[in-house]
Amino acid sequence: MRRSSLPALSTKGARRQPTERPEAPRVHTSRSELSRPGRLSEPPGGRAFARRPHVGVPVGGQTDPPKAVITLQPPWVNVFQMETVTFWCEGPRLPGDSSTQWFVNGTAIGILTPSYSIAAASFSDTGEYRCQTGLSMASDPVQLEIHKDWVLLQVSSRVVTEGKPLTLRCHGWDNNQLSNMLFYQNNKIFKFSPWDSEVTILRTNMSHNGIYHCSGQLKARFTSAGVSITIKELFPAPVLKASSSFPLVEGNPVNLSCETKLLSQSPEVQLYFSFYVGNETLMNRTPSSKYQILTAKREDPGLYRCEAITEDGTIIRQSPELKLQVRELFPAPVLKASSSFPIVEGNPVNLRCETKLLSQSPEVQLYFSFYVGNETLMNRTTSSEYQILTAKREDSGLYRCEAITEDGTIIRQSPELELQVRGLQSPAHIWFHVVFSLATGIIFLVNNVFCVIIHKELQKQKKLNSEIPMDSGQGKKVTSYL
């Protein structure tokens, strides 16, 4: 922006009202003059308009009819005195019926044409305007303001739906040409224009909320009054909801819903939805706001979120995270054997695959399978037990069992259980072991007795050897006991 090209700002006369001037001949119609004959052009033979209620009521399950829409020409909701304003009403109509009802400040006026013009606006024309066609609901209100000032910031709307355009115009009294115009948002300059008096924000967003004004150069620099601009969210941040109660039970379906709502003024907008868990994308940009986990699994817990986005990708909003926890339907089974270990050949062995369903799922049926090594002993039966009628040495091995739901979506295996089957022994073989054990015991006992006797004899001999005679210097005999 070339600040050097701007003339020095002058506060002299800033925000001064225009000097009084003679009233121009009134060749227009203002609201205060509607009752005067000849002031308003109406179609000949005009019919009375059957006033419809402002709020549509669904009948027989039908939705409310659409709202009528008011457009302005020129497109400004604030104008100077003596300027012309034309309102146009757009909405569905009955075939062959173009009649339109107009309301000013809530009161119906005798205008039935699709357009309503104010040829020379006055302060009395300030107010709220609505219209309604034969098959529509009443339009949203349009607030018209009439001003008298040197400079006016005109706006196409004071309330704008997010994503829609907003046009601003720095307008001089009596169409005087302004130069070196500055546009402000919240007292900060965002645009300088030497001659072009209009600025358009093509796609508004929430950052465009604020107070706007402009200044322009006539003989001096004049500044407009501020205009409050409100940007309405096209849709609020979505909320992610789960259909199932918490905590989720493994094996059950879970429906996730990304809930948000478009403003009623924007029925033509199409939203697209995405679903995420952590950094993983589950579903990306589809028109459906729902996502289903067909069968919840232990690996499904995490922080889930969804995203709503407009078709052009300009407006994106994410939901807060939703934590999903999935409880096990049943723990991993444990394989137990009824017989004591080691198992003796010829005895029966009962194997039991033990697990327990959660109390929330009594209707679930589990099926069981039994394996030894890579061999299947029993496959998917409702019984949790398996019997080896007569154990054999070849039955030794690593056993395991498996529990599975009826639909096969949840399978859990037990740790391996090692079974060892000992073969039967003959009586001669048993007596040999008995005799051998007794002989070994006797030999051990005799050996211990001999060891004790030898030890005592050695101690006695040591004592005798320790008595050593010693002669003292005085001829005395000393006996030492060591």
Short mmCIF file of C-alpha atoms in Angstrom, two decimals:
data_model
loop_
_atom_site.label_atom_id
_atom_site.label_comp_id
_atom_site.label_asym_id
_atom_site.label_seq_id
_atom_site.Cartn_x
_atom_site.Cartn_y
_atom_site.Cartn_z
CA MET A 1 0.00 0.00 0.00
CA ARG A 2 1.48 3.34 -1.05
CA ARG A 3 1.01 5.54 1.97
CA SER A 4 3.11 8.28 0.41
CA SER A 5 0.39 8.95 -2.18
CA LEU A 6 -2.15 9.82 0.50
CA PRO A 7 -2.66 13.49 1.32
CA ALA A 8 -2.21 14.54 4.89
CA LEU A 9 -5.27 13.54 6.88
CA SER A 10 -7.36 16.45 8.02
CA THR A 11 -9.67 16.22 11.00
CA LYS A 12 -11.22 19.56 10.21
CA GLY A 13 -14.81 18.96 9.35
CA ALA A 14 -14.50 15.17 9.81
CA ARG A 15 -17.87 13.48 10.45
CA ARG A 16 -19.60 16.81 9.75
CA GLN A 17 -23.18 16.59 8.59
CA PRO A 18 -23.85 17.83 5.05
CA THR A 19 -24.90 21.43 4.87
CA GLU A 20 -28.62 21.91 4.71
CA ARG A 21 -29.95 22.14 1.22
CA PRO A 22 -33.42 22.82 -0.23
CA GLU A 23 -35.70 19.83 -0.33
CA ALA A 24 -35.80 18.27 -3.78
CA PRO A 25 -39.18 17.67 -5.41
CA ARG A 26 -40.43 14.30 -4.09
CA VAL A 27 -41.00 12.15 -7.11
CA HIS A 28 -40.74 8.96 -5.03
CA THR A 29 -42.80 7.21 -2.42
CA SER A 30 -41.81 6.78 1.21
CA ARG A 31 -43.64 4.60 3.71
CA SER A 32 -45.25 7.58 5.42
CA GLU A 33 -46.92 8.52 2.16
CA LEU A 34 -48.36 5.15 1.17
CA SER A 35 -51.90 6.31 1.92
CA ARG A 36 -51.66 9.33 -0.37
CA PRO A 37 -53.32 8.79 -3.74
CA GLY A 38 -51.06 8.80 -6.77
CA ARG A 39 -47.92 8.11 -4.78
CA LEU A 40 -47.82 4.36 -5.33
CA SER A 41 -48.27 2.48 -8.55
CA GLU A 42 -50.41 -0.63 -8.13
CA PRO A 43 -51.62 -3.03 -10.78
CA PRO A 44 -55.20 -2.34 -11.86
CA GLY A 45 -57.80 -4.61 -10.38
CA GLY A 46 -55.39 -5.74 -7.68
CA ARG A 47 -56.68 -8.57 -5.48
CA ALA A 48 -56.49 -8.79 -1.73
CA PHE A 49 -53.61 -11.07 -0.67
CA ALA A 50 -54.54 -13.97 1.59
CA ARG A 51 -52.08 -13.53 4.42
CA ARG A 52 -50.27 -16.72 5.33
CA PRO A 53 -48.91 -17.45 8.80
CA HIS A 54 -45.29 -16.48 9.33
CA VAL A 55 -44.34 -19.89 10.66
CA GLY A 56 -45.05 -22.99 8.55
CA VAL A 57 -46.68 -25.94 10.29
CA PRO A 58 -46.01 -29.44 8.93
CA VAL A 59 -49.19 -31.12 7.73
CA GLY A 60 -49.35 -34.87 7.17
CA GLY A 61 -45.61 -35.23 7.73
CA GLN A 62 -44.70 -32.56 5.17
CA THR A 63 -41.82 -30.19 5.82
CA ASP A 64 -42.17 -26.42 6.13
CA PRO A 65 -42.36 -24.50 2.84
CA PRO A 66 -39.22 -22.55 1.89
CA LYS A 67 -38.72 -18.98 2.97
CA ALA A 68 -39.02 -16.13 0.53
CA VAL A 69 -35.82 -14.13 -0.08
CA ILE A 70 -35.48 -10.35 -0.39
CA THR A 71 -32.84 -8.83 -2.65
CA LEU A 72 -32.12 -5.11 -2.99
CA GLN A 73 -31.22 -2.92 -5.93
CA PRO A 74 -28.78 -1.31 -5.41
CA PRO A 75 -27.64 -4.02 -2.96
CA TRP A 76 -27.15 -1.81 0.12
CA VAL A 77 -29.04 -2.05 3.40
CA ASN A 78 -27.99 1.50 4.35
CA VAL A 79 -28.46 4.47 2.02
CA PHE A 80 -28.48 8.26 2.07
CA GLN A 81 -31.58 10.36 2.18
CA MET A 82 -33.15 10.97 -1.22
CA GLU A 83 -31.63 7.81 -2.74
CA THR A 84 -33.69 5.10 -4.42
CA VAL A 85 -34.14 1.58 -3.01
CA THR A 86 -35.96 -1.32 -4.66
CA PHE A 87 -36.86 -4.54 -2.86
CA TRP A 88 -37.45 -7.73 -4.84
CA CYS A 89 -39.22 -10.77 -3.39
CA GLU A 90 -38.23 -14.22 -4.67
CA GLY A 91 -40.08 -17.39 -3.70
CA PRO A 92 -42.36 -20.17 -4.97
CA ARG A 93 -45.73 -19.02 -6.27
CA LEU A 94 -49.01 -20.52 -7.33
CA PRO A 95 -49.35 -20.96 -11.11
CA GLY A 96 -50.46 -17.71 -12.69
CA ASP A 97 -50.27 -15.86 -9.36
CA SER A 98 -47.47 -13.31 -8.96
CA SER A 99 -49.00 -11.56 -5.97
CA THR A 100 -46.65 -10.80 -3.08
CA GLN A 101 -47.37 -9.60 0.44
CA TRP A 102 -45.05 -6.99 1.94
CA PHE A 103 -44.59 -6.28 5.65
CA VAL A 104 -42.92 -3.24 7.20
CA ASN A 105 -42.12 -3.50 10.91
CA GLY A 106 -44.50 -6.45 11.12
CA THR A 107 -47.47 -4.70 9.49
CA ALA A 108 -48.85 -5.71 6.10
CA ILE A 109 -48.91 -2.90 3.54
CA GLY A 110 -51.06 -2.64 0.43
CA ILE A 111 -48.42 -3.72 -2.05
CA LEU A 112 -49.01 -6.89 -4.07
CA THR A 113 -46.27 -6.64 -6.71
CA PRO A 114 -43.05 -8.75 -6.60
CA SER A 115 -41.05 -5.50 -6.16
CA TYR A 116 -41.43 -2.58 -3.83
CA SER A 117 -39.60 0.71 -4.54
CA ILE A 118 -38.77 3.73 -2.43
CA ALA A 119 -37.91 6.48 -4.90
CA ALA A 120 -36.52 9.08 -2.47
CA ALA A 121 -35.72 7.61 0.93
CA SER A 122 -36.37 9.51 4.13
CA PHE A 123 -35.72 8.75 7.78
CA SER A 124 -39.26 7.45 8.12
CA ASP A 125 -38.36 4.61 5.74
CA THR A 126 -35.94 3.15 8.27
CA GLY A 127 -37.28 -0.20 9.46
CA GLU A 128 -37.63 -3.93 9.02
CA TYR A 129 -38.89 -5.31 5.71
CA ARG A 130 -40.25 -8.78 4.94
CA CYS A 131 -42.11 -10.39 2.05
CA GLN A 132 -44.07 -13.56 1.36
CA THR A 133 -45.18 -15.29 -1.82
CA GLY A 134 -48.15 -17.61 -2.32
CA LEU A 135 -46.21 -20.82 -1.55
CA SER A 136 -43.51 -19.55 0.79
CA MET A 137 -42.99 -18.63 4.39
CA ALA A 138 -42.20 -15.04 5.26
CA SER A 139 -38.65 -14.01 4.40
CA ASP A 140 -35.98 -13.20 6.93
CA PRO A 141 -36.11 -9.50 7.79
CA VAL A 142 -34.03 -6.90 5.96
CA GLN A 143 -33.21 -3.87 8.12
CA LEU A 144 -33.04 -0.68 6.05
CA GLU A 145 -31.27 2.39 7.49
CA ILE A 146 -31.41 5.93 6.13
CA HIS A 147 -28.45 8.25 6.81
CA LYS A 148 -27.33 11.82 6.34
CA ASP A 149 -23.55 12.28 6.47
CA TRP A 150 -20.63 13.20 4.26
CA VAL A 151 -19.37 9.60 3.98
CA LEU A 152 -21.31 6.36 4.45
CA LEU A 153 -19.92 2.82 4.52
CA GLN A 154 -22.57 0.84 2.68
CA VAL A 155 -22.80 -2.91 3.21
CA SER A 156 -24.64 -5.62 1.31
CA SER A 157 -25.72 -7.21 4.59
CA ARG A 158 -25.06 -6.76 8.30
CA VAL A 159 -25.45 -10.48 8.99
CA VAL A 160 -23.64 -12.80 6.58
CA THR A 161 -23.60 -16.57 6.54
CA GLU A 162 -20.07 -17.98 6.68
CA GLY A 163 -18.74 -18.66 3.19
CA LYS A 164 -20.99 -16.08 1.52
CA PRO A 165 -19.61 -12.85 -0.02
CA LEU A 166 -19.72 -9.45 1.66
CA THR A 167 -19.44 -6.22 -0.32
CA LEU A 168 -18.52 -2.85 1.19
CA ARG A 169 -18.80 0.56 -0.48
CA CYS A 170 -17.35 3.84 0.69
CA HIS A 171 -20.04 6.25 -0.55
CA GLY A 172 -20.00 10.06 -0.65
CA TRP A 173 -23.05 12.24 -0.04
CA ASP A 174 -24.94 13.19 -3.19
CA ASN A 175 -22.72 10.74 -5.13
CA ASN A 176 -19.64 12.92 -4.61
CA GLN A 177 -16.57 11.04 -5.83
CA LEU A 178 -14.23 10.01 -3.01
CA SER A 179 -10.52 9.37 -3.47
CA ASN A 180 -7.74 7.72 -1.46
CA MET A 181 -10.21 5.60 0.46
CA LEU A 182 -9.21 3.57 3.51
CA PHE A 183 -11.24 0.63 4.77
CA TYR A 184 -11.03 -0.41 8.42
CA GLN A 185 -11.97 -3.47 10.43
CA ASN A 186 -11.93 -2.93 14.18
CA ASN A 187 -9.96 0.32 13.63
CA LYS A 188 -7.24 -1.44 11.62
CA ILE A 189 -6.71 -0.58 7.95
CA PHE A 190 -7.18 -3.61 5.72
CA LYS A 191 -7.59 -1.94 2.31
CA PHE A 192 -6.47 1.25 0.52
CA SER A 193 -8.06 2.24 -2.77
CA PRO A 194 -7.25 5.41 -4.74
CA TRP A 195 -10.53 5.44 -6.72
CA ASP A 196 -12.43 2.15 -6.47
CA SER A 197 -15.06 2.64 -3.77
CA GLU A 198 -16.06 -1.05 -3.43
CA VAL A 199 -14.37 -3.95 -1.65
CA THR A 200 -15.70 -7.53 -1.81
CA ILE A 201 -14.76 -10.34 0.54
CA LEU A 202 -15.57 -13.34 -1.65
CA ARG A 203 -15.76 -15.96 1.11
CA THR A 204 -16.37 -14.72 4.60
CA ASN A 205 -15.21 -16.59 7.66
CA MET A 206 -15.46 -16.03 11.40
CA SER A 207 -12.44 -13.72 11.39
CA HIS A 208 -14.49 -11.18 9.41
CA ASN A 209 -16.71 -10.37 12.40
CA GLY A 210 -16.26 -6.82 13.63
CA ILE A 211 -16.92 -3.09 13.26
CA TYR A 212 -16.16 -1.63 9.82
CA HIS A 213 -15.79 1.94 8.70
CA CYS A 214 -14.11 3.86 5.90
CA SER A 215 -12.64 7.27 5.22
CA GLY A 216 -12.28 9.15 1.95
CA GLN A 217 -10.99 12.40 0.54
CA LEU A 218 -13.33 15.14 -0.64
CA LYS A 219 -12.10 18.66 0.04
CA ALA A 220 -11.04 17.20 3.36
CA ARG A 221 -10.85 13.65 4.68
CA PHE A 222 -14.11 12.44 6.13
CA THR A 223 -14.77 9.26 8.10
CA SER A 224 -17.95 7.21 8.11
CA ALA A 225 -19.76 5.85 11.12
CA GLY A 226 -19.01 2.26 12.09
CA VAL A 227 -21.13 -0.64 10.84
CA SER A 228 -21.29 -3.89 12.81
CA ILE A 229 -20.87 -7.01 10.67
CA THR A 230 -21.81 -10.40 12.10
CA ILE A 231 -20.70 -13.63 10.44
CA LYS A 232 -22.96 -16.57 11.29
CA GLU A 233 -21.45 -20.04 11.35
CA LEU A 234 -22.65 -22.11 8.43
CA PHE A 235 -22.69 -25.07 10.82
CA PRO A 236 -21.38 -25.62 14.35
CA ALA A 237 -18.53 -27.97 15.22
CA PRO A 238 -19.89 -31.52 15.00
CA VAL A 239 -20.33 -33.82 17.98
CA LEU A 240 -19.35 -37.48 17.62
CA LYS A 241 -21.80 -39.86 19.30
CA ALA A 242 -21.84 -43.65 19.66
CA SER A 243 -25.05 -45.65 19.58
CA SER A 244 -23.87 -48.33 22.00
CA SER A 245 -23.67 -47.89 25.75
CA PHE A 246 -20.29 -47.63 27.47
CA PRO A 247 -18.12 -49.57 27.92
CA LEU A 248 -18.54 -51.32 24.58
CA VAL A 249 -18.62 -55.11 24.61
CA GLU A 250 -16.39 -56.98 22.20
CA GLY A 251 -18.29 -58.47 19.28
CA ASN A 252 -21.15 -55.95 19.32
CA PRO A 253 -21.69 -53.43 16.48
CA VAL A 254 -21.00 -49.74 17.12
CA ASN A 255 -22.64 -46.94 15.14
CA LEU A 256 -20.83 -43.59 15.17
CA SER A 257 -22.76 -40.46 14.21
CA CYS A 258 -21.16 -37.10 13.33
CA GLU A 259 -23.89 -34.67 14.36
CA THR A 260 -24.10 -31.08 13.19
CA LYS A 261 -26.73 -28.89 11.53
CA LEU A 262 -26.64 -26.46 8.64
CA LEU A 263 -28.25 -23.06 9.03
CA SER A 264 -31.73 -23.02 7.58
CA GLN A 265 -30.66 -20.22 5.20
CA SER A 266 -28.30 -22.61 3.39
CA PRO A 267 -30.27 -25.70 2.37
CA GLU A 268 -28.28 -26.00 -0.85
CA VAL A 269 -24.97 -26.63 0.92
CA GLN A 270 -23.71 -30.23 0.93
CA LEU A 271 -21.54 -31.32 3.84
CA TYR A 272 -19.06 -34.20 3.67
CA PHE A 273 -17.85 -36.23 6.63
CA SER A 274 -14.65 -38.00 7.64
CA PHE A 275 -13.96 -40.30 10.60
CA TYR A 276 -10.64 -40.88 12.35
CA VAL A 277 -9.17 -42.90 15.20
CA GLY A 278 -5.81 -41.56 16.31
CA ASN A 279 -3.88 -40.86 13.10
CA GLU A 280 -5.81 -43.44 11.08
CA THR A 281 -8.51 -42.43 8.59
CA LEU A 282 -11.55 -44.70 8.82
CA MET A 283 -13.76 -42.98 6.23
CA ASN A 284 -12.83 -39.99 4.09
CA ARG A 285 -15.21 -37.28 2.80
CA THR A 286 -18.49 -39.01 2.09
CA PRO A 287 -22.01 -37.50 2.27
CA SER A 288 -22.90 -39.95 5.04
CA SER A 289 -22.58 -38.65 8.59
CA LYS A 290 -22.49 -42.20 10.00
CA TYR A 291 -19.77 -44.85 10.35
CA GLN A 292 -20.30 -48.38 11.60
CA ILE A 293 -17.89 -50.72 13.33
CA LEU A 294 -19.58 -54.03 12.44
CA THR A 295 -17.89 -56.02 15.22
CA ALA A 296 -16.06 -54.26 18.03
CA LYS A 297 -12.65 -55.79 18.76
CA ARG A 298 -10.02 -55.39 21.44
CA GLU A 299 -7.86 -53.40 19.02
CA ASP A 300 -10.68 -50.90 18.38
CA PRO A 301 -10.32 -48.79 21.58
CA GLY A 302 -8.90 -45.31 21.04
CA LEU A 303 -9.69 -41.63 20.58
CA TYR A 304 -12.21 -41.18 17.78
CA ARG A 305 -13.15 -37.92 16.07
CA CYS A 306 -15.06 -36.79 13.02
CA GLU A 307 -14.81 -33.88 10.61
CA ALA A 308 -17.45 -31.97 8.65
CA ILE A 309 -16.39 -30.06 5.55
CA THR A 310 -18.10 -28.13 2.77
CA GLU A 311 -17.93 -29.45 -0.77
CA ASP A 312 -15.37 -26.82 -1.81
CA GLY A 313 -13.24 -27.52 1.26
CA THR A 314 -13.28 -23.91 2.49
CA ILE A 315 -14.97 -24.61 5.84
CA ILE A 316 -13.77 -27.51 8.00
CA ARG A 317 -14.79 -28.27 11.57
CA GLN A 318 -13.74 -31.15 13.81
CA SER A 319 -15.55 -32.74 16.70
CA PRO A 320 -14.06 -33.21 20.16
CA GLU A 321 -12.46 -36.62 20.64
CA LEU A 322 -14.59 -39.51 21.86
CA LYS A 323 -12.85 -42.26 23.81
CA LEU A 324 -14.06 -45.77 23.04
CA GLN A 325 -13.23 -48.66 25.36
CA VAL A 326 -13.98 -52.26 24.39
CA ARG A 327 -14.37 -54.92 27.09
CA GLU A 328 -13.42 -58.52 26.38
CA LEU A 329 -16.44 -60.75 25.79
CA PHE A 330 -14.50 -63.57 27.46
CA PRO A 331 -10.87 -64.04 28.57
CA ALA A 332 -8.44 -66.49 26.98
CA PRO A 333 -9.35 -70.01 28.15
CA VAL A 334 -7.19 -72.18 30.42
CA LEU A 335 -6.82 -75.90 29.67
CA LYS A 336 -6.92 -78.13 32.75
CA ALA A 337 -6.56 -81.92 33.19
CA SER A 338 -8.52 -83.88 35.82
CA SER A 339 -5.81 -86.51 36.35
CA SER A 340 -2.75 -85.99 38.57
CA PHE A 341 0.68 -85.82 37.00
CA PRO A 342 2.40 -87.86 35.75
CA ILE A 343 -0.43 -89.67 34.02
CA VAL A 344 -0.21 -93.45 34.09
CA GLU A 345 -0.90 -95.39 30.95
CA GLY A 346 -4.36 -96.92 30.91
CA ASN A 347 -6.05 -94.30 33.08
CA PRO A 348 -8.73 -91.89 31.71
CA VAL A 349 -7.90 -88.20 31.32
CA ASN A 350 -10.53 -85.43 31.26
CA LEU A 351 -9.49 -82.13 29.66
CA ARG A 352 -11.52 -78.98 30.41
CA CYS A 353 -11.36 -75.66 28.51
CA GLU A 354 -12.24 -73.05 31.15
CA THR A 355 -13.36 -69.46 30.39
CA LYS A 356 -16.25 -67.17 31.36
CA LEU A 357 -18.55 -64.85 29.43
CA LEU A 358 -19.23 -61.31 30.65
CA SER A 359 -22.51 -61.02 32.53
CA GLN A 360 -23.74 -58.44 29.95
CA SER A 361 -23.80 -61.10 27.21
CA PRO A 362 -25.66 -64.18 28.53
CA GLU A 363 -27.14 -64.88 25.09
CA VAL A 364 -23.73 -65.54 23.45
CA GLN A 365 -22.91 -69.19 22.69
CA LEU A 366 -19.28 -70.28 22.75
CA TYR A 367 -17.86 -73.23 20.83
CA PHE A 368 -14.74 -75.19 21.78
CA SER A 369 -11.98 -77.04 19.93
CA PHE A 370 -9.15 -79.23 21.29
CA TYR A 371 -5.74 -79.83 19.74
CA VAL A 372 -2.53 -81.78 20.39
CA GLY A 373 0.36 -80.50 18.33
CA ASN A 374 -1.04 -79.96 14.82
CA GLU A 375 -3.79 -82.57 15.25
CA THR A 376 -7.41 -81.57 15.85
CA LEU A 377 -9.03 -83.74 18.53
CA MET A 378 -12.46 -82.08 18.64
CA ASN A 379 -13.67 -79.22 16.44
CA ARG A 380 -16.18 -76.49 17.42
CA THR A 381 -18.67 -78.14 19.73
CA THR A 382 -20.66 -76.56 22.56
CA SER A 383 -18.96 -78.85 25.09
CA SER A 384 -15.96 -77.39 26.88
CA GLU A 385 -14.67 -80.87 27.85
CA TYR A 386 -12.72 -83.59 26.03
CA GLN A 387 -11.97 -87.08 27.41
CA ILE A 388 -9.13 -89.47 26.67
CA LEU A 389 -10.79 -92.75 27.71
CA THR A 390 -7.56 -94.75 28.04
CA ALA A 391 -4.29 -92.87 28.16
CA LYS A 392 -1.45 -94.30 26.11
CA ARG A 393 2.19 -93.36 25.94
CA GLU A 394 1.63 -91.97 22.42
CA ASP A 395 -0.93 -89.55 23.92
CA SER A 396 1.92 -87.55 25.44
CA GLY A 397 2.30 -84.09 23.91
CA LEU A 398 1.43 -80.38 24.02
CA TYR A 399 -2.32 -79.86 24.31
CA ARG A 400 -4.31 -76.65 23.83
CA CYS A 401 -7.92 -75.60 23.43
CA GLU A 402 -9.75 -72.81 21.61
CA ALA A 403 -12.95 -70.86 22.41
CA ILE A 404 -14.81 -69.14 19.58
CA THR A 405 -18.08 -67.26 19.15
CA GLU A 406 -20.83 -68.69 16.94
CA ASP A 407 -20.14 -66.22 14.12
CA GLY A 408 -16.40 -66.89 14.31
CA THR A 409 -15.47 -63.24 14.88
CA ILE A 410 -13.80 -63.74 18.27
CA ILE A 411 -11.30 -66.60 18.77
CA ARG A 412 -9.08 -67.17 21.80
CA GLN A 413 -6.60 -69.96 22.49
CA SER A 414 -5.35 -71.35 25.79
CA PRO A 415 -1.68 -71.69 26.73
CA GLU A 416 -0.26 -75.16 25.96
CA LEU A 417 -0.51 -77.90 28.56
CA GLU A 418 2.10 -80.71 28.47
CA LEU A 419 0.81 -84.21 29.19
CA GLN A 420 3.24 -87.09 29.88
CA VAL A 421 1.90 -90.65 29.99
CA ARG A 422 4.06 -93.22 31.80
CA GLY A 423 3.90 -96.87 30.69
CA LEU A 424 2.82 -99.76 32.99
CA GLN A 425 5.65 -101.90 34.72
CA SER A 426 5.75 -105.80 35.29
CA PRO A 427 5.80 -107.32 38.90
CA ALA A 428 9.30 -108.87 38.39
CA HIS A 429 10.58 -105.52 37.35
CA ILE A 430 9.01 -103.95 40.43
CA TRP A 431 10.53 -106.62 42.81
CA PHE A 432 13.92 -106.10 41.24
CA HIS A 433 13.69 -102.42 42.04
CA VAL A 434 12.58 -103.21 45.63
CA VAL A 435 15.47 -105.65 46.25
CA PHE A 436 17.94 -103.35 44.62
CA SER A 437 16.76 -100.47 46.80
CA LEU A 438 16.99 -102.58 50.00
CA ALA A 439 20.51 -103.81 49.15
CA THR A 440 21.62 -100.33 48.41
CA GLY A 441 20.22 -99.19 51.78
CA ILE A 442 21.95 -101.96 53.72
CA ILE A 443 25.27 -101.26 52.06
CA PHE A 444 24.88 -97.59 52.87
CA LEU A 445 24.11 -98.42 56.57
CA VAL A 446 27.09 -100.82 56.97
CA ASN A 447 29.36 -98.30 55.36
CA ASN A 448 28.24 -95.67 57.84
CA VAL A 449 28.93 -98.01 60.84
CA PHE A 450 32.45 -98.76 59.66
CA CYS A 451 33.14 -95.10 59.15
CA VAL A 452 32.11 -94.32 62.75
CA ILE A 453 34.35 -97.10 64.19
CA ILE A 454 37.36 -96.00 62.16
CA HIS A 455 36.81 -92.41 63.19
CA LYS A 456 36.82 -93.31 66.93
CA GLU A 457 40.02 -95.37 66.62
CA LEU A 458 41.75 -92.51 64.89
CA GLN A 459 40.76 -90.11 67.65
CA LYS A 460 42.07 -92.46 70.33
CA GLN A 461 45.41 -92.93 68.58
CA LYS A 462 45.81 -89.20 68.23
CA LYS A 463 45.31 -88.70 71.96
CA LEU A 464 48.03 -91.23 72.87
CA ASN A 465 50.48 -89.69 70.48
CA SER A 466 49.98 -86.29 72.00
CA GLU A 467 51.53 -87.31 75.43
CA ILE A 468 55.16 -86.22 74.86
CA PRO A 469 57.77 -86.43 77.86
CA MET A 470 59.71 -83.21 78.50
CA ASP A 471 62.72 -82.70 80.96
CA SER A 472 62.92 -79.33 82.77
CA GLY A 473 66.16 -77.60 83.77
CA GLN A 474 65.51 -78.47 87.50
CA GLY A 475 65.19 -82.18 86.73
CA LYS A 476 61.43 -82.18 86.99
CA LYS A 477 59.30 -84.32 84.67
CA VAL A 478 56.50 -82.37 82.93
CA THR A 479 53.69 -84.02 81.11
CA SER A 480 51.96 -81.94 78.40
CA TYR A 481 48.39 -82.65 77.37
CA LEU A 482 47.70 -81.20 74.08
#
